[in-house]
mmCIF file of C-alpha atoms and ligand atoms in Angstrom:
data_model
loop_
_atom_site.group_PDB
_atom_site.id
_atom_site.type_symbol
_atom_site.label_atom_id
_atom_site.label_comp_id
_atom_site.label_asym_id
_atom_site.label_seq_id
_atom_site.Cartn_x
_atom_site.Cartn_y
_atom_site.Cartn_z
ATOM 1 C CA MET A 17 -0.161 0.058 0.048
ATOM 2 C CA THR A 18 1.050 3.426 -1.144
ATOM 3 C CA SER A 19 -0.086 4.800 2.754
ATOM 4 C CA SER A 20 -0.342 9.198 2.785
ATOM 5 C CA PRO A 21 1.953 10.966 5.466
ATOM 6 C CA PRO A 22 -0.895 11.970 8.534
ATOM 7 C CA GLY A 23 -2.769 15.083 7.008
ATOM 8 C CA ALA A 24 -1.983 14.222 3.441
ATOM 9 C CA PHE A 25 -5.012 15.096 2.629
ATOM 10 C CA THR A 26 -8.065 15.944 4.887
ATOM 11 C CA ARG A 27 -11.312 14.793 5.779
ATOM 12 C CA ASP A 28 -14.482 15.627 7.357
ATOM 13 C CA ILE A 29 -15.789 11.987 7.110
ATOM 14 C CA PRO A 30 -13.963 9.130 8.912
ATOM 15 C CA PHE A 31 -12.603 6.502 5.952
ATOM 16 C CA SER A 32 -10.591 3.707 7.665
ATOM 17 C CA ASP A 33 -9.376 0.957 5.529
ATOM 18 C CA ALA A 34 -11.990 -1.543 6.966
ATOM 19 C CA ASP A 35 -14.162 0.899 4.885
ATOM 20 C CA PHE A 36 -12.024 1.130 1.740
ATOM 21 C CA ARG A 37 -11.691 -2.810 1.552
ATOM 22 C CA ALA A 38 -15.440 -3.115 2.005
ATOM 23 C CA ILE A 39 -16.111 -0.655 -0.932
ATOM 24 C CA ALA A 40 -13.322 -2.907 -2.680
ATOM 25 C CA GLN A 41 -15.105 -5.467 -1.734
ATOM 26 C CA LEU A 42 -18.453 -4.440 -3.203
ATOM 27 C CA ALA A 43 -16.956 -3.199 -6.236
ATOM 28 C CA GLN A 44 -15.617 -6.007 -7.566
ATOM 29 C CA GLN A 45 -18.359 -8.188 -6.523
ATOM 30 C CA ARG A 46 -20.844 -6.390 -8.238
ATOM 31 C CA PHE A 47 -19.118 -4.804 -11.109
ATOM 32 C CA GLY A 48 -15.853 -6.176 -11.539
ATOM 33 C CA LEU A 49 -13.823 -3.388 -10.384
ATOM 34 C CA SER A 50 -10.425 -3.747 -8.895
ATOM 35 C CA LEU A 51 -9.381 -0.648 -6.829
ATOM 36 C CA ALA A 52 -5.974 -1.033 -5.530
ATOM 37 C CA GLU A 53 -4.998 0.386 -2.253
ATOM 38 C CA SER A 54 -3.382 3.179 -3.530
ATOM 39 C CA LYS A 55 -6.831 4.340 -4.901
ATOM 40 C CA LYS A 56 -7.993 5.618 -1.906
ATOM 41 C CA PRO A 57 -7.797 9.001 -2.078
ATOM 42 C CA LEU A 58 -9.775 9.137 -4.888
ATOM 43 C CA VAL A 59 -12.522 6.965 -3.981
ATOM 44 C CA TYR A 60 -12.397 8.740 -0.824
ATOM 45 C CA SER A 61 -12.631 12.540 -2.633
ATOM 46 C CA ARG A 62 -15.093 10.614 -4.811
ATOM 47 C CA LEU A 63 -17.449 9.361 -2.203
ATOM 48 C CA SER A 64 -17.338 11.447 0.433
ATOM 49 C CA ARG A 65 -19.561 13.922 -2.490
ATOM 50 C CA ARG A 66 -22.408 11.065 -2.659
ATOM 51 C CA LEU A 67 -22.409 10.672 1.432
ATOM 52 C CA LYS A 68 -22.830 14.294 1.615
ATOM 53 C CA SER A 69 -25.881 14.444 -0.776
ATOM 54 C CA ARG A 70 -27.323 11.887 0.535
ATOM 55 C CA GLN A 71 -26.917 13.471 3.809
ATOM 56 C CA VAL A 72 -25.358 10.326 5.389
ATOM 57 C CA GLY A 73 -22.323 10.257 8.323
ATOM 58 C CA SER A 74 -20.294 7.595 7.905
ATOM 59 C CA PHE A 75 -18.947 5.248 5.122
ATOM 60 C CA THR A 76 -20.392 2.296 7.365
ATOM 61 C CA ASP A 77 -23.938 3.529 6.985
ATOM 62 C CA TYR A 78 -23.353 4.282 3.376
ATOM 63 C CA LEU A 79 -22.519 0.623 3.106
ATOM 64 C CA THR A 80 -25.460 -0.637 4.914
ATOM 65 C CA LEU A 81 -27.234 1.754 2.291
ATOM 66 C CA LEU A 82 -26.162 -0.007 -0.442
ATOM 67 C CA GLU A 83 -27.276 -3.236 0.416
ATOM 68 C CA ARG A 84 -31.349 -1.937 0.369
ATOM 69 C CA SER A 85 -32.802 -3.664 -2.750
ATOM 70 C CA GLU A 86 -34.602 -0.491 -3.747
ATOM 71 C CA GLU A 87 -30.981 1.396 -3.912
ATOM 72 C CA GLU A 88 -30.248 0.320 -7.614
ATOM 73 C CA ALA A 89 -30.064 4.024 -8.576
ATOM 74 C CA GLU A 90 -27.210 4.919 -5.354
ATOM 75 C CA ARG A 91 -25.633 1.672 -6.474
ATOM 76 C CA LEU A 92 -25.238 2.894 -10.069
ATOM 77 C CA GLU A 93 -24.109 6.250 -8.769
ATOM 78 C CA LEU A 94 -20.982 4.606 -7.074
ATOM 79 C CA ILE A 95 -20.547 2.990 -10.636
ATOM 80 C CA SER A 96 -19.965 6.119 -11.952
ATOM 81 C CA ALA A 97 -18.381 7.533 -9.354
ATOM 82 C CA LEU A 98 -15.667 4.675 -9.359
ATOM 83 C CA THR A 99 -15.339 4.775 -13.445
ATOM 84 C CA THR A 100 -13.851 6.742 -15.810
ATOM 85 C CA ASN A 101 -16.392 8.197 -19.042
ATOM 86 C CA VAL A 102 -13.372 9.449 -20.798
ATOM 87 C CA THR A 103 -13.445 8.811 -24.354
ATOM 88 C CA SER A 104 -13.690 10.583 -27.870
ATOM 89 C CA PHE A 105 -14.676 10.169 -31.325
ATOM 90 C CA PHE A 106 -12.205 8.155 -33.263
ATOM 91 C CA ARG A 107 -10.077 7.209 -30.339
ATOM 92 C CA GLU A 108 -7.237 4.922 -31.394
ATOM 93 C CA LYS A 109 -8.340 5.093 -34.711
ATOM 94 C CA HIS A 110 -6.464 2.364 -36.609
ATOM 95 C CA HIS A 111 -9.269 0.383 -35.417
ATOM 96 C CA PHE A 112 -11.302 1.803 -37.141
ATOM 97 C CA ASP A 113 -8.985 1.996 -40.329
ATOM 98 C CA THR A 114 -8.642 -1.757 -39.594
ATOM 99 C CA LEU A 115 -13.072 -1.942 -39.687
ATOM 100 C CA THR A 116 -13.211 -0.198 -43.090
ATOM 101 C CA GLN A 117 -10.920 -2.800 -44.621
ATOM 102 C CA ARG A 118 -12.824 -5.305 -42.723
ATOM 103 C CA LEU A 119 -15.606 -3.799 -44.353
ATOM 104 C CA ALA A 120 -13.741 -3.523 -48.143
ATOM 105 C CA GLU A 121 -12.867 -7.460 -47.639
ATOM 106 C CA GLY A 122 -16.284 -8.683 -47.648
ATOM 107 C CA LEU A 123 -18.274 -7.255 -44.432
ATOM 108 C CA ALA A 124 -20.034 -4.475 -46.730
ATOM 109 C CA GLU A 125 -21.120 -6.362 -49.499
ATOM 110 C CA ARG A 126 -22.398 -9.266 -47.296
ATOM 111 C CA ALA A 127 -24.553 -6.171 -45.477
ATOM 112 C CA SER A 128 -25.354 -4.652 -48.634
ATOM 113 C CA SER A 129 -26.640 -8.452 -50.125
ATOM 114 C CA GLY A 130 -29.177 -8.506 -46.706
ATOM 115 C CA GLN A 131 -27.037 -11.144 -44.391
ATOM 116 C CA ARG A 132 -26.932 -10.474 -40.786
ATOM 117 C CA VAL A 133 -23.920 -7.750 -39.654
ATOM 118 C CA ARG A 134 -24.000 -7.054 -35.892
ATOM 119 C CA ILE A 135 -21.115 -4.941 -34.222
ATOM 120 C CA TRP A 136 -21.078 -3.774 -30.702
ATOM 121 C CA SER A 137 -19.290 -1.085 -28.973
ATOM 122 C CA ALA A 138 -19.394 -2.597 -25.382
ATOM 123 C CA GLY A 139 -18.592 -0.003 -22.689
ATOM 124 C CA CYS A 140 -19.831 3.014 -24.678
ATOM 125 C CA SER A 141 -19.733 5.454 -22.405
ATOM 126 C CA SER A 142 -21.046 9.021 -23.950
ATOM 127 C CA GLY A 143 -21.122 7.252 -27.513
ATOM 128 C CA GLN A 144 -18.576 8.891 -29.092
ATOM 129 C CA GLU A 145 -17.527 4.876 -29.656
ATOM 130 C CA PRO A 146 -20.815 3.776 -31.160
ATOM 131 C CA TYR A 147 -21.077 7.015 -33.314
ATOM 132 C CA SER A 148 -17.782 6.523 -35.007
ATOM 133 C CA ILE A 149 -18.448 2.942 -35.654
ATOM 134 C CA ALA A 150 -21.811 3.908 -37.428
ATOM 135 C CA MET A 151 -20.121 6.541 -39.738
ATOM 136 C CA THR A 152 -17.171 3.896 -40.472
ATOM 137 C CA VAL A 153 -20.131 1.416 -41.434
ATOM 138 C CA LEU A 154 -22.079 4.597 -43.562
ATOM 139 C CA GLU A 155 -19.242 5.847 -45.751
ATOM 140 C CA ALA A 156 -18.907 2.252 -46.258
ATOM 141 C CA VAL A 157 -22.177 1.143 -46.781
ATOM 142 C CA PRO A 158 -24.163 4.027 -47.233
ATOM 143 C CA GLU A 159 -27.770 1.593 -47.054
ATOM 144 C CA ALA A 160 -26.849 0.142 -43.912
ATOM 145 C CA ALA A 161 -30.106 1.206 -42.313
ATOM 146 C CA ARG A 162 -32.134 -0.624 -44.853
ATOM 147 C CA LYS A 163 -29.928 -3.845 -44.272
ATOM 148 C CA ASP A 164 -29.553 -5.833 -41.526
ATOM 149 C CA LEU A 165 -26.616 -4.303 -40.143
ATOM 150 C CA ARG A 166 -27.368 -3.011 -36.257
ATOM 151 C CA ILE A 167 -24.535 -1.538 -33.668
ATOM 152 C CA LEU A 168 -25.405 -2.231 -30.350
ATOM 153 C CA ALA A 169 -23.953 -0.169 -27.932
ATOM 154 C CA THR A 170 -24.223 -0.739 -23.957
ATOM 155 C CA ASP A 171 -22.436 0.820 -21.362
ATOM 156 C CA ILE A 172 -23.538 0.119 -17.558
ATOM 157 C CA ASP A 173 -23.465 3.468 -16.519
ATOM 158 C CA PRO A 174 -27.699 4.673 -17.001
ATOM 159 C CA LYS A 175 -26.944 8.563 -16.908
ATOM 160 C CA ILE A 176 -24.255 7.765 -19.308
ATOM 161 C CA VAL A 177 -26.207 5.913 -21.990
ATOM 162 C CA HIS A 178 -28.866 8.791 -21.809
ATOM 163 C CA LYS A 179 -26.454 11.281 -22.992
ATOM 164 C CA ALA A 180 -25.094 8.686 -25.785
ATOM 165 C CA ARG A 181 -28.316 8.489 -27.071
ATOM 166 C CA ASP A 182 -29.077 12.062 -27.068
ATOM 167 C CA GLY A 183 -26.170 12.379 -29.355
ATOM 168 C CA VAL A 184 -25.174 16.121 -28.555
ATOM 169 C CA TYR A 185 -21.710 17.081 -28.211
ATOM 170 C CA SER A 186 -19.376 20.098 -27.360
ATOM 171 C CA ALA A 187 -17.765 21.732 -30.551
ATOM 172 C CA GLU A 188 -14.209 20.585 -29.044
ATOM 173 C CA ASP A 189 -15.594 16.818 -29.028
ATOM 174 C CA VAL A 190 -16.796 17.011 -32.698
ATOM 175 C CA ALA A 191 -13.555 18.749 -33.752
ATOM 176 C CA GLY A 192 -11.967 14.812 -33.308
ATOM 177 C CA ILE A 193 -13.956 13.745 -36.405
ATOM 178 C CA PRO A 194 -12.415 13.702 -39.390
ATOM 179 C CA ALA A 195 -13.375 16.808 -41.654
ATOM 180 C CA PRO A 196 -15.021 15.924 -44.537
ATOM 181 C CA MET A 197 -17.141 13.077 -42.400
ATOM 182 C CA ARG A 198 -17.898 15.954 -39.205
ATOM 183 C CA GLY A 199 -20.186 18.399 -42.037
ATOM 184 C CA LYS A 200 -21.670 15.106 -43.070
ATOM 185 C CA TRP A 201 -22.623 13.549 -39.756
ATOM 186 C CA THR A 202 -23.135 16.197 -37.183
ATOM 187 C CA LYS A 203 -25.059 19.646 -37.470
ATOM 188 C CA ALA A 204 -25.370 22.175 -35.269
ATOM 189 C CA THR A 205 -27.811 22.518 -32.480
ATOM 190 C CA ASP A 206 -27.900 26.582 -32.849
ATOM 191 C CA ALA A 207 -26.608 29.286 -34.264
ATOM 192 C CA SER A 208 -23.447 29.849 -32.046
ATOM 193 C CA GLY A 209 -21.906 26.962 -32.989
ATOM 194 C CA LYS A 210 -21.299 25.956 -29.586
ATOM 195 C CA THR A 211 -23.125 22.210 -29.723
ATOM 196 C CA TYR A 212 -23.230 19.629 -32.850
ATOM 197 C CA ARG A 213 -25.963 16.406 -32.640
ATOM 198 C CA VAL A 214 -25.514 13.551 -34.342
ATOM 199 C CA THR A 215 -27.383 12.605 -37.286
ATOM 200 C CA GLN A 216 -30.719 10.561 -37.340
ATOM 201 C CA ALA A 217 -28.907 8.678 -39.704
ATOM 202 C CA LEU A 218 -26.199 7.746 -37.529
ATOM 203 C CA LYS A 219 -29.093 6.791 -34.665
ATOM 204 C CA ASP A 220 -30.686 5.163 -36.889
ATOM 205 C CA LEU A 221 -28.525 2.122 -36.603
ATOM 206 C CA ILE A 222 -27.978 2.248 -33.064
ATOM 207 C CA THR A 223 -29.335 0.511 -30.072
ATOM 208 C CA PHE A 224 -28.379 2.044 -26.986
ATOM 209 C CA ASN A 225 -28.719 -0.174 -24.103
ATOM 210 C CA GLU A 226 -27.758 -0.504 -20.497
ATOM 211 C CA LEU A 227 -25.692 -3.559 -19.292
ATOM 212 C CA ASN A 228 -23.150 -4.908 -16.596
ATOM 213 C CA LEU A 229 -20.456 -6.572 -18.762
ATOM 214 C CA MET A 230 -20.771 -8.910 -15.220
ATOM 215 C CA VAL A 231 -23.747 -9.881 -15.209
ATOM 216 C CA GLU A 232 -25.182 -12.400 -17.695
ATOM 217 C CA TRP A 233 -25.637 -10.922 -21.206
ATOM 218 C CA PRO A 234 -29.701 -10.813 -22.893
ATOM 219 C CA PHE A 235 -28.459 -11.670 -26.087
ATOM 220 C CA ARG A 236 -26.599 -14.477 -28.066
ATOM 221 C CA GLY A 237 -25.235 -12.373 -30.924
ATOM 222 C CA PRO A 238 -23.086 -13.518 -33.170
ATOM 223 C CA PHE A 239 -21.003 -10.840 -33.803
ATOM 224 C CA ASP A 240 -18.988 -9.448 -36.626
ATOM 225 C CA ALA A 241 -17.006 -7.090 -34.554
ATOM 226 C CA ILE A 242 -16.660 -5.948 -30.393
ATOM 227 C CA PHE A 243 -15.001 -3.118 -29.330
ATOM 228 C CA CYS A 244 -14.664 -3.034 -25.520
ATOM 229 C CA ARG A 245 -11.953 -0.801 -25.303
ATOM 230 C CA ASN A 246 -10.818 1.292 -21.694
ATOM 231 C CA VAL A 247 -13.305 -0.936 -20.109
ATOM 232 C CA ALA A 248 -11.534 -3.826 -19.049
ATOM 233 C CA ILE A 249 -8.599 -2.217 -17.415
ATOM 234 C CA TYR A 250 -10.848 -1.737 -14.442
ATOM 235 C CA PHE A 251 -11.340 -4.930 -14.008
ATOM 236 C CA ASP A 252 -8.571 -7.951 -12.183
ATOM 237 C CA GLN A 253 -6.575 -10.374 -13.746
ATOM 238 C CA GLU A 254 -9.370 -13.343 -13.456
ATOM 239 C CA THR A 255 -12.424 -10.784 -14.411
ATOM 240 C CA GLN A 256 -10.490 -9.781 -17.470
ATOM 241 C CA ARG A 257 -9.757 -13.270 -18.744
ATOM 242 C CA ARG A 258 -13.323 -14.342 -18.364
ATOM 243 C CA LEU A 259 -14.554 -11.166 -20.618
ATOM 244 C CA TRP A 260 -11.977 -12.185 -23.249
ATOM 245 C CA GLN A 261 -13.581 -15.732 -23.632
ATOM 246 C CA ARG A 262 -16.956 -14.591 -23.145
ATOM 247 C CA PHE A 263 -16.203 -12.133 -26.424
ATOM 248 C CA SER A 264 -14.681 -15.088 -28.261
ATOM 249 C CA ALA A 265 -17.539 -17.084 -27.442
ATOM 250 C CA MET A 266 -20.187 -14.373 -28.891
ATOM 251 C CA LEU A 267 -17.683 -13.587 -32.201
ATOM 252 C CA ASN A 268 -18.606 -14.893 -35.551
ATOM 253 C CA PRO A 269 -16.053 -16.690 -36.976
ATOM 254 C CA ASP A 270 -13.369 -13.864 -38.828
ATOM 255 C CA GLY A 271 -14.903 -11.243 -36.166
ATOM 256 C CA LEU A 272 -12.792 -8.566 -34.878
ATOM 257 C CA LEU A 273 -12.310 -7.385 -31.004
ATOM 258 C CA PHE A 274 -11.046 -4.372 -30.379
ATOM 259 C CA ILE A 275 -9.664 -3.512 -27.332
ATOM 260 C CA GLY A 276 -8.077 -0.944 -25.423
ATOM 261 C CA HIS A 277 -3.702 0.623 -26.242
ATOM 262 C CA SER A 278 -3.035 -0.313 -22.596
ATOM 263 C CA GLU A 279 -5.011 -3.618 -22.480
ATOM 264 C CA ARG A 280 -3.996 -7.091 -23.872
ATOM 265 C CA VAL A 281 -6.105 -10.335 -23.996
ATOM 266 C CA THR A 282 -4.930 -13.016 -21.736
ATOM 267 C CA GLY A 283 -5.872 -16.827 -21.143
ATOM 268 C CA GLN A 284 -8.370 -19.730 -22.414
ATOM 269 C CA ALA A 285 -9.363 -16.802 -25.642
ATOM 270 C CA LEU A 286 -6.232 -16.852 -27.176
ATOM 271 C CA LYS A 287 -6.873 -20.159 -28.163
ATOM 272 C CA THR A 288 -9.493 -18.435 -30.325
ATOM 273 C CA LEU A 289 -8.598 -14.989 -30.891
ATOM 274 C CA THR A 290 -5.198 -14.379 -32.949
ATOM 275 C CA GLY A 291 -3.388 -11.094 -32.244
ATOM 276 C CA PHE A 292 -2.695 -8.855 -35.215
ATOM 277 C CA GLY A 293 -2.312 -5.452 -35.503
ATOM 278 C CA ILE A 294 -1.973 -3.363 -32.245
ATOM 279 C CA THR A 295 -4.646 -4.180 -29.877
ATOM 280 C CA SER A 296 -6.865 -6.076 -32.456
ATOM 281 C CA TYR A 297 -7.653 -9.436 -32.624
ATOM 282 C CA ARG A 298 -9.229 -12.505 -35.062
ATOM 283 C CA LYS A 299 -11.762 -15.108 -34.505
ATOM 284 C CA ALA A 300 -10.512 -18.086 -36.024
ATOM 285 C CA ARG A 301 -12.282 -20.046 -38.403
ATOM 286 C CA THR A 302 -12.922 -23.690 -36.478
ATOM 287 C CA ASN A 303 -11.718 -25.001 -33.593
ATOM 288 C CA VAL A 304 -8.382 -25.683 -35.538
ATOM 289 C CA PRO A 305 -5.453 -23.887 -33.173
ATOM 290 C CA PRO A 306 -5.189 -20.668 -34.995
ATOM 291 C CA ALA A 307 -0.866 -22.330 -35.039
ATOM 292 C CA LEU A 308 -2.659 -25.137 -37.333
ATOM 293 C CA GLN A 309 -4.344 -23.295 -39.786
HETATM 294 C C1 LIG B 403 -12.859 5.033 -20.131
HETATM 295 S S1 LIG B 403 -14.766 4.837 -21.012
HETATM 296 C C2 LIG B 403 -13.827 3.428 -22.325
HETATM 297 C C3 LIG B 403 -15.224 4.712 -23.610
HETATM 298 C C4 LIG B 403 -14.780 3.819 -24.556
HETATM 299 N N1 LIG B 403 -15.032 2.418 -24.767
HETATM 300 C C5 LIG B 403 -13.540 4.112 -25.568
HETATM 301 O O1 LIG B 403 -12.653 3.662 -24.953
HETATM 302 O O2 LIG B 403 -13.792 4.876 -25.549
HETATM 303 C C6 LIG B 403 -15.183 3.236 -19.882
HETATM 304 C C7 LIG B 403 -16.490 2.731 -19.275
HETATM 305 O O3 LIG B 403 -16.446 1.863 -19.004
HETATM 306 C C8 LIG B 403 -18.032 1.600 -18.272
HETATM 307 N N2 LIG B 403 -18.020 0.376 -17.155
HETATM 308 C C9 LIG B 403 -17.359 -0.011 -16.436
HETATM 309 N N3 LIG B 403 -17.553 -1.047 -15.889
HETATM 310 C C10 LIG B 403 -18.389 -1.545 -16.569
HETATM 311 C C11 LIG B 403 -19.426 -2.742 -16.501
HETATM 312 N N4 LIG B 403 -18.560 -3.682 -15.354
HETATM 313 N N5 LIG B 403 -19.826 -2.876 -17.327
HETATM 314 C C12 LIG B 403 -19.961 -2.486 -18.438
HETATM 315 N N6 LIG B 403 -19.698 -0.729 -18.926
HETATM 316 C C13 LIG B 403 -18.556 -0.959 -17.259
HETATM 317 C C14 LIG B 403 -17.589 2.938 -17.752
HETATM 318 O O4 LIG B 403 -19.434 2.892 -17.276
HETATM 319 C C15 LIG B 403 -17.260 3.692 -18.587
HETATM 320 O O5 LIG B 403 -18.055 4.598 -19.665
#
């Protein structure tokens, strides 16, 4: 543990090591989050705001409150407080270049001929990731909305899913969209040009839903591509290994998995997923180990 010297930060609500461990255990069990001891000051600073807003005087009382069945909204506030929603349009652009290439190599043709194509943005935050996917898809398959091509976008945090569904972003946010696409797929909400709304054509391709990746998923896929980037980084190693395995099982043969720049697929999933490029993986076509294909 990196223990802070006494008085390194002041706490107006007592926060013992036992309180921290209890919060960390709850976060691990419910959301798969792994909170290192070094996160203690951050956890305090974020959660003490929740205690104040709920007028709860101690972390013990807050933990008791979180156990109540009617406190689902507070449990979701907890995960909002413990994770970050940082995201951007076309983040790690090479993943979108790979998707463009895959579309050109047959996926677009499959969609155009009416076959089922599915893409999942798992941990979509405020929507920049699925909208970037939708722009990439519509550049390759302009008629996608009339075909059986759909994007599923999910996140555990209901507030962020609401924002994603809304699709309104600041001028700074949309500056990350390559210029020709920006004019085509976003429109200023008023004459000030301070905020932009993504077009209905993008929204028509995407279904937004709340989903905790730790629970059973209410769909069977299969998907042709899964983006789960900068999400598993919060999970412990065992939870990550299980997640990669579950994603692999959800992918079509030749399906793609894109993960965050500091993440790596580990464990059993490597029997079916082959790495290529930066943080991109492809599902094997058969059960034959990738090395023998
Ligand atoms: C840093 S953002 C990543 C957004 C986007 N994928 C990207 O790379 O730009 C991480 C997101 O993961 C979500 N998240 C964290 N734990 C989750 C869980 N157990 N199930 C689903 N989403 C989760 C958070 O709510 C947050 O929106």
